[in-house]
Rosetta silent file (secondary structure, phi, psi, omega in degrees, C-alpha in Angstrom):
SEQUENCE: XXXXXXXXXXXXXXXXXXXXXXXXXXXXXXXXXXXXXXXXXXXXXXXXXXXXXXXXXXXXXXXXXXXXXXXXXXXXXXXXXXXXXXXXXXXXXXXXXXXXXXXXXXXXXXXXXXXXXXXXXXXXXXXXXXXXXXXXXXXXXXXXXXXXXXXXXXXXXXXXXXXXXXXXXXXXXXXXXXXXXXXXXXXXXXXXXXXXXXXXXXXXXXXXXXXXXXXXXXXXXXXXXXXXXXXXXXXXXXXXXXXXXXXXXXXXXXXXXXXXXXXXXXXXXXXXXXXXXXXXXXXXXXXXXXXXXXXXXXXXXXXXXXXXXXXXXXXX
SCORE:     score description
SCORE:     0.000 S_00000001
   1 L     0.000  131.106  175.958  123.255  197.485  267.611 S_00000001
   2 L   -93.923  143.974 -176.520  119.655  197.587  266.433 S_00000001
   3 L   -71.405  153.291  168.751  118.784  195.987  263.140 S_00000001
   4 L   -83.640  132.139 -172.490  117.746  197.814  260.013 S_00000001
   5 E  -118.831  134.387  172.363  114.172  196.821  259.271 S_00000001
   6 E  -109.883  126.572  175.066  112.231  196.634  256.007 S_00000001
   7 E  -104.752  123.586  175.912  108.435  196.520  256.211 S_00000001
   8 E  -106.894  131.621 -170.303  106.634  195.069  253.198 S_00000001
   9 L    87.097   32.581 -169.773  102.917  195.825  253.097 S_00000001
  10 L   -67.714  -24.325 -176.423  103.677  199.064  254.906 S_00000001
  11 L   -95.436    5.308  179.514  100.498  200.921  253.960 S_00000001
  12 L   -83.092 -176.620 -174.085   98.144  198.183  255.166 S_00000001
  13 L   -56.278  -53.829 -179.506   96.180  197.896  258.405 S_00000001
  14 L   -91.986  -23.504 -178.273   98.947  196.412  260.554 S_00000001
  15 H   -58.637  -43.144 -177.729  101.816  197.404  258.246 S_00000001
  16 H   -66.190  -31.489  177.873  101.592  201.092  259.097 S_00000001
  17 H   -70.117  -35.721  176.514  101.715  200.248  262.823 S_00000001
  18 H   -64.953  -42.296  179.179  104.873  198.220  262.193 S_00000001
  19 H   -60.612  -50.783 -178.538  106.514  201.127  260.388 S_00000001
  20 H   -63.262  -40.851 -179.075  105.692  203.552  263.196 S_00000001
  21 H   -68.897  -33.851  177.749  106.660  201.032  265.904 S_00000001
  22 H   -64.202  -45.097  177.824  109.976  200.255  264.221 S_00000001
  23 H   -62.251  -46.262 -178.731  110.908  203.939  264.208 S_00000001
  24 H   -59.554  -32.128 -178.705  109.753  204.356  267.804 S_00000001
  25 L   -83.146   -0.372  175.799  111.959  201.430  268.822 S_00000001
  26 L    90.369   11.890  179.085  115.022  203.115  267.358 S_00000001
  27 L   -85.966  139.963  167.119  115.436  200.977  264.262 S_00000001
  28 L   -66.647  121.968 -166.765  116.550  202.430  260.956 S_00000001
  29 E  -119.649  135.251  177.344  113.359  201.750  259.038 S_00000001
  30 E  -121.703  146.762  176.729  112.599  201.160  255.395 S_00000001
  31 E  -128.452  126.878  176.062  109.188  200.715  253.757 S_00000001
  32 E   -87.815  123.804 -174.569  108.646  199.018  250.407 S_00000001
  33 E  -132.735  137.197  172.300  105.898  200.832  248.497 S_00000001
  34 L   -74.936  127.240 -177.561  104.458  200.393  245.020 S_00000001
  35 H   -59.198  -33.523 -179.353  104.865  203.718  243.233 S_00000001
  36 H   -65.838  -23.056 -179.031  101.439  203.256  241.651 S_00000001
  37 H   -69.262  -17.233 -178.330   99.853  203.205  245.121 S_00000001
  38 H   -72.418   -8.249  174.594  100.674  206.901  245.527 S_00000001
  39 H   -72.552  -16.387  174.646   97.786  207.738  243.201 S_00000001
  40 L   -84.211  115.952 -176.493   95.584  206.931  246.203 S_00000001
  41 H   -57.327  -35.821 -179.327   95.495  210.201  248.223 S_00000001
  42 H   -66.694  -44.729  179.667   95.120  208.348  251.536 S_00000001
  43 H   -69.933  -36.150  178.023   98.160  206.161  250.872 S_00000001
  44 H   -62.070  -40.788  178.045  100.142  209.101  249.534 S_00000001
  45 H   -65.895  -39.327  178.992   99.469  210.982  252.774 S_00000001
  46 H   -64.598  -44.141  178.669  100.464  207.923  254.804 S_00000001
  47 H   -62.034  -38.861  176.843  103.731  207.542  252.881 S_00000001
  48 H   -63.572  -37.400  178.520  104.470  211.227  253.481 S_00000001
  49 H   -66.166  -33.842  174.718  103.892  210.673  257.206 S_00000001
  50 H   -63.235  -45.573  179.116  106.447  207.844  257.058 S_00000001
  51 H   -58.847  -40.256 -179.899  108.951  210.198  255.437 S_00000001
  52 H   -63.155  -27.104  178.312  108.300  212.749  258.171 S_00000001
  53 H   -81.959   -8.865 -178.213  109.248  210.084  260.721 S_00000001
  54 L    97.514   11.227  179.443  112.551  209.512  258.934 S_00000001
  55 L   -74.986  138.432  174.460  111.545  206.313  257.164 S_00000001
  56 E   -87.136  120.259  179.673  113.347  205.538  253.904 S_00000001
  57 E   -90.780  124.278  176.873  110.783  204.808  251.198 S_00000001
  58 E  -111.990  126.396 -178.876  111.866  202.209  248.652 S_00000001
  59 E   -92.714  130.374 -178.950  109.763  201.872  245.516 S_00000001
  60 L   179.565 -175.021 -175.754  109.262  198.373  244.209 S_00000001
  61 L  -147.828  154.164  175.867  106.934  195.439  243.868 S_00000001
  62 L   -62.458  -23.414 -178.341  106.733  191.787  244.840 S_00000001
  63 L   -93.727    1.455  177.501  106.677  191.025  241.131 S_00000001
  64 L  -114.023   91.522 -171.970  109.852  192.985  240.393 S_00000001
  65 H   -58.948  -38.972 -177.637  112.609  190.731  241.710 S_00000001
  66 H   -60.838  -46.464 -179.624  115.411  193.192  241.016 S_00000001
  67 H   -68.083  -33.806 -179.679  113.822  195.968  243.091 S_00000001
  68 H   -68.222  -46.924  178.310  112.919  193.481  245.823 S_00000001
  69 H   -62.718  -42.085  179.462  116.449  192.093  246.117 S_00000001
  70 H   -60.131  -41.696  179.139  117.883  195.626  246.041 S_00000001
  71 H   -66.234  -45.267 -176.106  115.607  196.671  248.904 S_00000001
  72 H   -66.128  -32.413 -179.741  116.358  193.582  250.991 S_00000001
  73 L   -65.220  -14.811 -178.106  120.125  194.015  250.606 S_00000001
  74 L   -90.020   -3.209 -171.162  119.862  197.278  252.557 S_00000001
  75 L  -131.944  172.978  177.274  118.457  195.737  255.750 S_00000001
  76 L  -104.703  -32.773 -174.716  118.940  193.061  258.392 S_00000001
  77 E  -127.853  136.152  175.833  115.320  192.154  259.124 S_00000001
  78 E  -116.060  125.279  175.617  112.347  191.827  256.790 S_00000001
  79 E  -113.651  122.116  175.788  108.801  192.053  258.185 S_00000001
  80 E   -97.823  125.227  176.453  105.941  191.126  255.882 S_00000001
  81 L  -119.925   33.087 -178.706  102.579  192.666  256.711 S_00000001
  82 L   -66.861  149.945 -178.197  100.872  191.606  253.499 S_00000001
  83 L   -80.385  179.487 -173.625   97.132  191.051  253.547 S_00000001
  84 H   -53.960  -40.434 -173.633   95.082  187.891  253.072 S_00000001
  85 H   -75.024   -9.548 -176.376   95.035  188.001  249.278 S_00000001
  86 H  -116.589   14.868 -176.116   98.832  188.141  249.030 S_00000001
  87 H   -55.294  -50.169 -176.576   99.886  185.415  251.459 S_00000001
  88 H   -72.594  -17.747  176.354  101.316  183.102  248.792 S_00000001
  89 H   -65.246  -12.828  179.171  103.061  186.030  247.075 S_00000001
  90 H   -67.063  -12.257  174.014  105.525  185.856  249.952 S_00000001
  91 H   -61.347  -29.821  177.058  107.357  183.112  248.026 S_00000001
  92 H   -66.858  -36.731  176.776  108.783  186.025  246.023 S_00000001
  93 H   -67.057  -42.870  179.172  110.129  187.542  249.243 S_00000001
  94 H   -59.071  -46.299  179.093  111.640  184.197  250.225 S_00000001
  95 H   -61.591  -41.186 -178.985  113.366  183.898  246.841 S_00000001
  96 H   -68.644  -39.895  177.489  114.678  187.468  247.089 S_00000001
  97 H   -62.649  -42.056  179.357  115.957  186.955  250.650 S_00000001
  98 H   -61.438  -42.429 -179.820  117.739  183.800  249.507 S_00000001
  99 H   -70.228  -40.897 -178.392  119.364  185.665  246.630 S_00000001
 100 H   -63.867  -44.166  172.548  120.293  188.705  248.731 S_00000001
 101 L    76.326   10.623 -175.342  121.968  186.476  251.316 S_00000001
 102 L  -118.820   -4.966 -171.697  122.233  189.068  254.089 S_00000001
 103 L   -76.550  129.249 -179.828  118.977  188.851  256.049 S_00000001
 104 L   -87.752  -21.116 -178.527  119.313  187.894  259.720 S_00000001
 105 E  -160.157  136.078  172.916  115.591  187.402  260.322 S_00000001
 106 E  -120.245  129.016  175.784  112.375  187.129  258.299 S_00000001
 107 E  -114.323  101.622 -178.866  108.982  187.614  259.927 S_00000001
 108 L   -71.557  170.098 -179.627  106.289  186.495  257.478 S_00000001
 109 L   -73.141  103.516  178.952  102.736  187.790  257.572 S_00000001
 110 L  -124.485  -94.908  170.403  101.159  185.858  260.459 S_00000001
 111 L    54.668   50.091  179.212   99.867  187.964  263.377 S_00000001
 112 L  -168.013 -120.843 -177.731   96.884  185.771  264.222 S_00000001
 113 L   -83.661  159.100  171.614   96.368  182.060  264.865 S_00000001
 114 L   -80.186  104.645 -170.310   99.058  179.388  265.096 S_00000001
 115 L   -71.410  -13.349  176.239   98.483  177.928  261.650 S_00000001
 116 L   -88.704   -9.207 -176.761  100.269  174.674  262.462 S_00000001
 117 L  -128.951   19.604 -175.890   97.963  173.948  265.389 S_00000001
 118 L   -75.280  150.301  172.176   94.652  175.310  264.176 S_00000001
 119 L  -115.691   19.567 -176.856   91.323  173.508  264.472 S_00000001
 120 L   -68.632  158.394  174.261   89.610  175.983  262.113 S_00000001
 121 L  -113.801  175.508  175.429   87.275  174.961  259.305 S_00000001
 122 L   -65.834  148.363    6.635   86.640  176.560  255.928 S_00000001
 123 L   -89.138   -4.229 -179.603   86.696  179.304  254.857 S_00000001
 124 H   -67.951  -32.557 -174.946   89.276  180.367  257.472 S_00000001
 125 H   -58.573  -38.595 -177.356   91.201  177.114  257.079 S_00000001
 126 H   -58.791  -42.517  178.894   92.315  177.886  253.516 S_00000001
 127 H   -65.552  -40.382 -179.040   94.142  181.021  254.625 S_00000001
 128 H   -66.209  -36.047  176.863   95.790  179.194  257.494 S_00000001
 129 H   -63.208  -41.469  178.986   96.950  176.446  255.138 S_00000001
 130 H   -63.607  -41.094  178.358   98.558  179.070  252.894 S_00000001
 131 H   -64.547  -36.585  176.994  100.369  180.611  255.856 S_00000001
 132 H   -66.099  -36.780  177.088  101.600  177.147  256.844 S_00000001
 133 H   -62.730  -38.131  177.539  102.885  176.648  253.295 S_00000001
 134 H   -66.303  -39.804  175.651  104.895  179.858  253.636 S_00000001
 135 H   -56.757  -47.499 -178.042  106.368  178.575  256.916 S_00000001
 136 H   -64.261  -35.804  178.810  107.498  175.387  255.187 S_00000001
 137 H   -66.910  -39.298  177.672  109.006  177.363  252.298 S_00000001
 138 H   -62.672  -45.702 -178.327  110.992  179.537  254.724 S_00000001
 139 H   -66.400  -40.024  179.212  112.299  176.480  256.541 S_00000001
 140 H   -64.137  -33.935  179.179  113.171  174.687  253.284 S_00000001
 141 L   -81.884   -4.134  179.516  115.128  177.768  252.173 S_00000001
 142 L    57.330   42.629  176.596  116.923  177.775  255.556 S_00000001
 143 L   -92.687  130.773  177.075  116.068  181.420  256.155 S_00000001
 144 L   -61.327  137.662 -172.212  116.269  182.586  259.808 S_00000001
 145 E  -143.531  163.870  160.362  112.748  183.375  261.006 S_00000001
 146 E  -139.174  127.577  174.934  110.389  184.298  263.790 S_00000001
 147 E   -97.449  123.878 -175.948  106.672  183.500  263.437 S_00000001
 148 E  -104.228  111.515 -178.608  104.588  185.953  265.474 S_00000001
 149 E  -105.395  112.048 -165.906  101.299  184.486  266.733 S_00000001
 150 L  -113.095   -9.048 -169.178   99.288  187.281  268.271 S_00000001
 151 L    75.450 -151.293 -172.274   95.675  186.252  268.552 S_00000001
 152 E   -90.670  152.269  173.865   93.092  188.834  267.524 S_00000001
 153 E   -76.985  127.333 -179.791   93.505  192.543  266.828 S_00000001
 154 H   -59.507  -40.625 -177.975   91.839  194.566  269.570 S_00000001
 155 H   -63.372  -18.165 -178.870   90.704  197.234  267.112 S_00000001
 156 H   -97.525  -40.581 -172.100   88.779  194.595  265.220 S_00000001
 157 H   -92.685  -38.534 -169.783   87.385  192.387  267.991 S_00000001
 158 L   -75.320  -44.647  179.991   86.763  194.557  271.057 S_00000001
 159 L   -58.757  -25.823 -179.655   84.525  197.385  269.725 S_00000001
 160 L   -96.224    0.375 -174.522   82.166  194.717  268.375 S_00000001
 161 L    52.585   38.223  178.000   82.435  192.525  271.498 S_00000001
 162 L    92.623   -9.887  179.668   83.384  189.685  269.164 S_00000001
 163 L   -87.744   62.676 -167.781   80.663  190.364  266.574 S_00000001
 164 H   -60.882  -29.381 -178.225   83.323  191.247  264.014 S_00000001
 165 H   -65.317  -17.639 -179.319   81.047  190.895  261.000 S_00000001
 166 H   -83.479  -14.490  177.326   79.086  193.926  262.230 S_00000001
 167 L    54.574   41.852 -178.980   82.170  196.192  261.932 S_00000001
 168 L   -74.512  144.517  177.833   81.156  198.224  264.974 S_00000001
 169 L   -97.108  -20.037  174.825   83.350  201.157  266.002 S_00000001
 170 L  -136.242  148.548 -178.341   81.982  201.335  269.524 S_00000001
 171 L   -62.938  147.074 -179.842   80.543  198.528  271.670 S_00000001
 172 L   -68.739  152.460  179.144   76.743  198.138  271.619 S_00000001
 173 L  -116.254    8.649 -178.896   74.700  199.431  274.534 S_00000001
 174 L  -124.262  -52.899 -175.902   71.506  197.475  273.896 S_00000001
 175 E  -146.282  163.251 -177.050   72.003  193.931  272.624 S_00000001
 176 E  -151.993  143.643  171.875   74.688  191.440  271.622 S_00000001
 177 E   -88.495  129.572  175.986   74.961  188.088  269.834 S_00000001
 178 E  -108.521  128.306 -176.907   76.769  185.438  271.892 S_00000001
 179 E   -91.691  125.025 -175.633   78.310  182.598  269.928 S_00000001
 180 L    56.608 -130.519 -179.681   77.719  179.119  271.346 S_00000001
 181 L   -82.987  -16.879 -176.291   78.108  179.364  275.145 S_00000001
 182 L    80.869    7.197 -173.885   80.364  182.433  274.925 S_00000001
 183 L   -98.864  -12.125 -178.878   82.896  180.705  277.200 S_00000001
 184 L   -62.428  134.513 -177.497   85.672  179.785  274.744 S_00000001
 185 E   -83.833  130.444  174.782   88.824  181.721  275.596 S_00000001
 186 E  -110.617  174.460  174.157   90.309  184.012  272.947 S_00000001
 187 E  -128.481  123.390 -173.093   93.469  186.125  272.976 S_00000001
 188 E  -131.683  122.473 -178.257   93.095  189.782  272.025 S_00000001
 189 E  -128.353  149.284  175.343   95.928  192.319  271.833 S_00000001
 190 L   -69.362  150.418  179.971   96.198  195.908  270.675 S_00000001
 191 H   -60.349  -37.504 -179.819   97.977  196.393  267.393 S_00000001
 192 H   -66.309  -38.483  178.909  100.511  198.670  269.101 S_00000001
 193 H   -69.807  -38.300  176.304  101.348  196.025  271.719 S_00000001
 194 H   -56.322  -46.030 -179.698  101.746  193.366  269.033 S_00000001
 195 H   -67.648  -40.910 -178.983  104.298  195.606  267.334 S_00000001
 196 H   -60.663  -44.538  177.836  106.044  196.489  270.611 S_00000001
 197 H   -65.712  -40.290 -179.438  106.583  192.814  271.440 S_00000001
 198 H   -63.064  -41.583 -179.995  107.685  192.073  267.874 S_00000001
 199 H   -64.071  -32.484  175.196  110.267  194.853  267.955 S_00000001
 200 H   -65.385  -32.508 -171.167  111.716  193.369  271.144 S_00000001
 201 H   -83.215  -25.417 -168.703  112.003  190.013  269.398 S_00000001
 202 L   -61.953  -28.932  179.669  113.702  190.934  266.111 S_00000001
 203 L  -109.551    9.755 -174.298  117.202  191.094  267.629 S_00000001
 204 L   -94.514  117.702  179.870  116.649  188.558  270.415 S_00000001
 205 H   -61.985  -20.498 -179.833  118.457  185.223  269.940 S_00000001
 206 H   -70.827  -17.236 -179.174  115.819  183.556  272.128 S_00000001
 207 H  -106.653    4.132 -179.454  113.222  184.082  269.390 S_00000001
 208 L   -70.846  127.390 -178.190  115.394  182.975  266.463 S_00000001
 209 L    56.602   38.380  178.646  113.714  180.163  264.532 S_00000001
 210 E  -131.353  166.544  169.653  110.910  180.153  267.096 S_00000001
 211 E   -94.616  127.297  173.759  107.254  181.071  267.328 S_00000001
 212 E   -96.302  110.883  178.109  106.657  184.193  269.427 S_00000001
 213 E   -93.692  123.785  177.410  103.281  183.833  271.112 S_00000001
 214 L   -96.909   89.671 -174.082  101.769  187.104  272.334 S_00000001
 215 L  -126.065   54.504  179.817   99.622  185.697  275.158 S_00000001
 216 L   -61.695  136.003 -168.782   99.641  188.229  278.024 S_00000001
 217 H   -57.813  -35.456 -178.192   97.430  186.807  280.788 S_00000001
 218 H   -72.343  -10.471 -177.920   95.006  189.730  281.121 S_00000001
 219 H  -107.467   14.735  171.537   94.155  189.434  277.424 S_00000001
 220 E   -96.996   98.995 -171.007   93.056  185.800  277.500 S_00000001
 221 E  -137.588  155.003  173.570   89.308  186.374  277.619 S_00000001
 222 E   -94.976  170.731  174.885   86.036  184.854  276.446 S_00000001
 223 H   -62.953  -40.022  177.042   83.238  186.690  274.684 S_00000001
 224 H   -60.238  -38.857  177.975   81.279  186.514  277.934 S_00000001
 225 H   -60.843  -45.917  179.864   84.237  188.126  279.731 S_00000001
 226 H   -60.565  -46.930 -178.802   84.269  191.008  277.243 S_00000001
 227 H   -62.412  -43.159 -179.288   80.532  191.555  277.505 S_00000001
 228 H   -63.380  -42.318  177.261   80.647  191.440  281.302 S_00000001
 229 H   -59.951  -42.876 -178.556   83.487  193.978  281.424 S_00000001
 230 H   -68.114  -42.358  178.737   81.532  196.302  279.135 S_00000001
 231 H   -60.670  -37.994  179.022   78.285  195.918  281.100 S_00000001
 232 H   -65.006  -32.591 -178.179   80.164  196.852  284.254 S_00000001
 233 H   -76.783  -34.192 -177.516   81.455  200.030  282.638 S_00000001
 234 H   -97.619   -4.750  178.795   78.091  201.213  281.315 S_00000001
 235 L    63.714   37.785 -175.870   76.063  199.988  284.294 S_00000001
 236 L  -150.008  144.150  176.909   73.646  198.129  282.073 S_00000001
 237 L   -94.715  126.540  179.605   72.878  194.523  281.144 S_00000001
 238 L   -79.717  147.630  172.867   72.781  193.839  277.410 S_00000001
 239 E   -74.347  125.618 -174.289   70.065  191.740  275.828 S_00000001
 240 E  -108.762  130.087  172.872   71.773  188.520  274.729 S_00000001
 241 E  -113.785  119.630 -176.865   70.853  186.376  271.756 S_00000001
 242 E   -89.657  127.694  177.879   72.669  183.063  271.707 S_00000001
 243 E  -105.503  114.007 -177.219   73.745  181.716  268.324 S_00000001
 244 L   -68.321  158.633  177.000   74.380  177.982  268.522 S_00000001
 245 H   -59.021  -38.392  179.789   77.409  176.430  266.850 S_00000001
 246 H   -61.445  -43.629  178.936   75.027  174.576  264.551 S_00000001
 247 H   -64.547  -41.813 -179.626   73.370  177.828  263.432 S_00000001
 248 H   -65.498  -44.783  178.587   76.739  179.502  262.887 S_00000001
 249 H   -60.998  -40.208 -179.323   78.095  176.547  260.924 S_00000001
 250 H   -61.943  -43.960 -178.946   75.004  176.455  258.767 S_00000001
 251 H   -66.350  -35.686  178.766   75.354  180.128  257.809 S_00000001
 252 H   -70.204  -49.136 -172.949   79.044  179.631  257.001 S_00000001
 253 H   -70.756  -34.391  177.307   78.671  176.411  255.051 S_00000001
 254 H   -60.012  -44.886  179.530   75.675  177.528  253.006 S_00000001
 255 H   -67.725  -46.497 -174.109   77.717  180.465  251.737 S_00000001
 256 H   -64.809  -46.149 -173.960   80.963  178.518  251.303 S_00000001
 257 H   -83.279  -20.354  177.746   79.549  175.540  249.461 S_00000001
 258 H   -83.320  -36.130 -178.438   77.035  177.463  247.363 S_00000001
 259 H   -91.433  -31.158 -174.730   79.478  180.118  246.158 S_00000001
 260 L    88.075  156.555 -174.097   82.705  178.118  246.185 S_00000001
 261 H   -59.916  -34.233 -174.786   86.056  179.187  247.611 S_00000001
 262 H   -73.118  -19.038 -175.032   86.885  181.542  244.730 S_00000001
 263 H  -105.853   16.267 -175.300   83.740  183.631  245.225 S_00000001
 264 L   -65.488  137.523  171.384   84.028  184.165  248.959 S_00000001
 265 L   -84.739  146.073  179.456   83.059  187.512  250.409 S_00000001
 266 H   -52.817  -31.432 -179.842   85.463  188.805  253.103 S_00000001
 267 H   -67.424  -25.399  176.172   82.672  188.514  255.671 S_00000001
 268 H   -63.904  -41.619  176.601   82.547  184.755  255.076 S_00000001
 269 H   -62.539  -41.818 -178.931   86.130  184.558  256.293 S_00000001
 270 H   -61.862  -41.873  178.545   85.230  186.690  259.306 S_00000001
 271 H   -64.568  -37.749  175.583   82.383  184.342  260.235 S_00000001
 272 H   -64.321  -36.585  178.272   84.787  181.425  259.920 S_00000001
 273 H   -67.746  -41.775  176.643   87.218  183.263  262.176 S_00000001
 274 H   -57.284  -43.811  179.611   84.482  183.888  264.757 S_00000001
 275 H   -63.117  -45.591 -178.513   83.767  180.157  264.769 S_00000001
 276 H   -62.714  -46.066 -171.124   87.444  179.244  265.142 S_00000001
 277 H   -84.412  -47.331 -170.855   88.213  181.779  267.871 S_00000001
 278 H   -95.639  -10.769  177.212   84.984  182.232  269.850 S_00000001
 279 H  -112.847  -51.338 -177.631   83.468  178.759  269.522 S_00000001
 280 L   -84.322  -13.556 -179.018   86.343  176.321  269.045 S_00000001
 281 L    64.893   41.309 -173.591   88.819  178.259  271.170 S_00000001
 282 L   -57.977  -31.076 -175.407   91.440  177.937  268.434 S_00000001
 283 L   -80.432  -18.794 -174.713   93.851  180.363  270.120 S_00000001
 284 L  -126.739   21.138 -176.049   93.883  178.583  273.477 S_00000001
 285 L   -85.501    5.802 -177.050   93.354  174.948  272.487 S_00000001
 286 L  -147.723  163.804  171.493   97.007  174.072  273.140 S_00000001
 287 L  -102.495  151.566 -177.720   99.894  174.799  275.469 S_00000001
 288 L   -69.774  127.065  175.879  103.081  176.398  274.159 S_00000001
 289 L   -84.335  111.855 -175.106  105.746  173.836  273.301 S_00000001
 290 L   -64.317  -14.457  177.859  108.998  175.370  274.619 S_00000001
 291 L   -76.604  -18.395 -178.651  111.014  173.542  271.981 S_00000001
 292 L  -125.257  -14.366 -174.151  109.352  175.613  269.239 S_00000001
 293 E  -143.666  158.431  176.931  107.811  178.643  270.947 S_00000001
 294 E  -135.623  155.661 -177.402  108.206  181.343  273.583 S_00000001
 295 E  -104.160  129.969 -169.702  105.686  183.677  275.218 S_00000001
 296 H   -64.410  -45.098 -175.152  106.189  187.408  274.724 S_00000001
 297 H   -70.130  -22.067  174.153  104.947  188.823  278.031 S_00000001
 298 H   -77.901  -40.281  179.000  107.221  186.418  279.922 S_00000001
 299 H   -68.843  -36.744 -172.312  110.254  187.319  277.784 S_00000001
 300 L  -127.039   69.441 -179.018  109.566  191.060  277.913 S_00000001
 301 L   -65.868  -13.537  179.743  107.862  191.947  281.220 S_00000001
 302 L   -75.897  -14.565  176.778  108.946  195.577  280.700 S_00000001
 303 L   -76.216  117.200 -179.445  106.325  195.989  277.942 S_00000001
 304 L   -89.127   88.561 -174.603  103.328  197.591  279.632 S_00000001
 305 L   -76.688  157.425  177.615  100.579  196.096  277.533 S_00000001
 306 L   -89.777  123.698  178.580   96.996  197.339  277.339 S_00000001
 307 L   -79.023  163.086  176.117   94.494  194.878  278.788 S_00000001
 308 H   -57.984  -42.322  178.577   91.079  194.247  277.241 S_00000001
 309 H   -57.579  -47.529 -179.681   89.562  195.916  280.300 S_00000001
 310 H   -66.751  -37.501 -179.278   91.693  199.045  279.792 S_00000001
 311 H   -61.524  -37.223 -178.871   91.008  199.129  276.059 S_00000001
 312 H   -66.565  -22.553 -176.175   87.260  199.296  276.720 S_00000001
 313 H   -59.490  -30.401 -177.162   87.671  202.454  278.837 S_00000001
 314 H   -65.622  -16.563 -176.044   88.043  204.645  275.747 S_00000001
 315 H   -97.420   -3.532 -177.586   84.421  203.942  274.790 S_00000001
 316 L   -79.810    0.000    0.000   82.850  204.954  278.110 S_00000001
């Protein structure tokens, strides 16, 4: 029997991939949507596409406990794909799951770094601390969980060759900024593969109350590795400008300490993430502790994941 799944944050960047992946995996799928969001034509079209897939749309809000509990009572698994600004709002989901009393698994909004083992600094650290607080709240409430630690989204990191603040849609063909030595190893997975592994895990007793690390070996790469792969595909050497850790830290800290945490621009967080992932090697600075975590590509070798090398082919 496959679980019934509710996706909260269904119209967001990764949320919509979870909805589609849940359906594809054969799960009866529900999406919690704020009715007011349908005034946005793009979101209204997306919600209609969910309906076309057979998804049951439930209207409600994190701030409306009655609607939240009612939605949760209809499913076995709750996946939160809420964005950065709503991380702490997940306490409302925890309270509703506790009241509903029927949920077999809760997957909070993680899908990035292991927030209990991070070496990140501000401004990225604040978000990771909030995610860790949600972990502790889940455990205190004795709710069954799986924390999914995925590394970076390919759609965000690979087209820019790690220069995420530039928001590039295709890799550059002339020059590139390399952070520090460019040798720190990151982990980068496609959004679809992240969802595919997660769907395998939701009903798997081996991932119950564990961290699922999505660390397929071909996707453990440095910025230099990415650049080299791209240069090989285009037959050209990019002009490289090296940005030292000191220079990167200075640009981050000047913004963070002059504006204060409450006034942060989203790009400040991105620069902090670049430092954590591409300079400090935050995603690969530890080995998986088998008492608390399992690795997805080892558990599910049947998932044919897309490597960083293969992902780059679409841009040639």
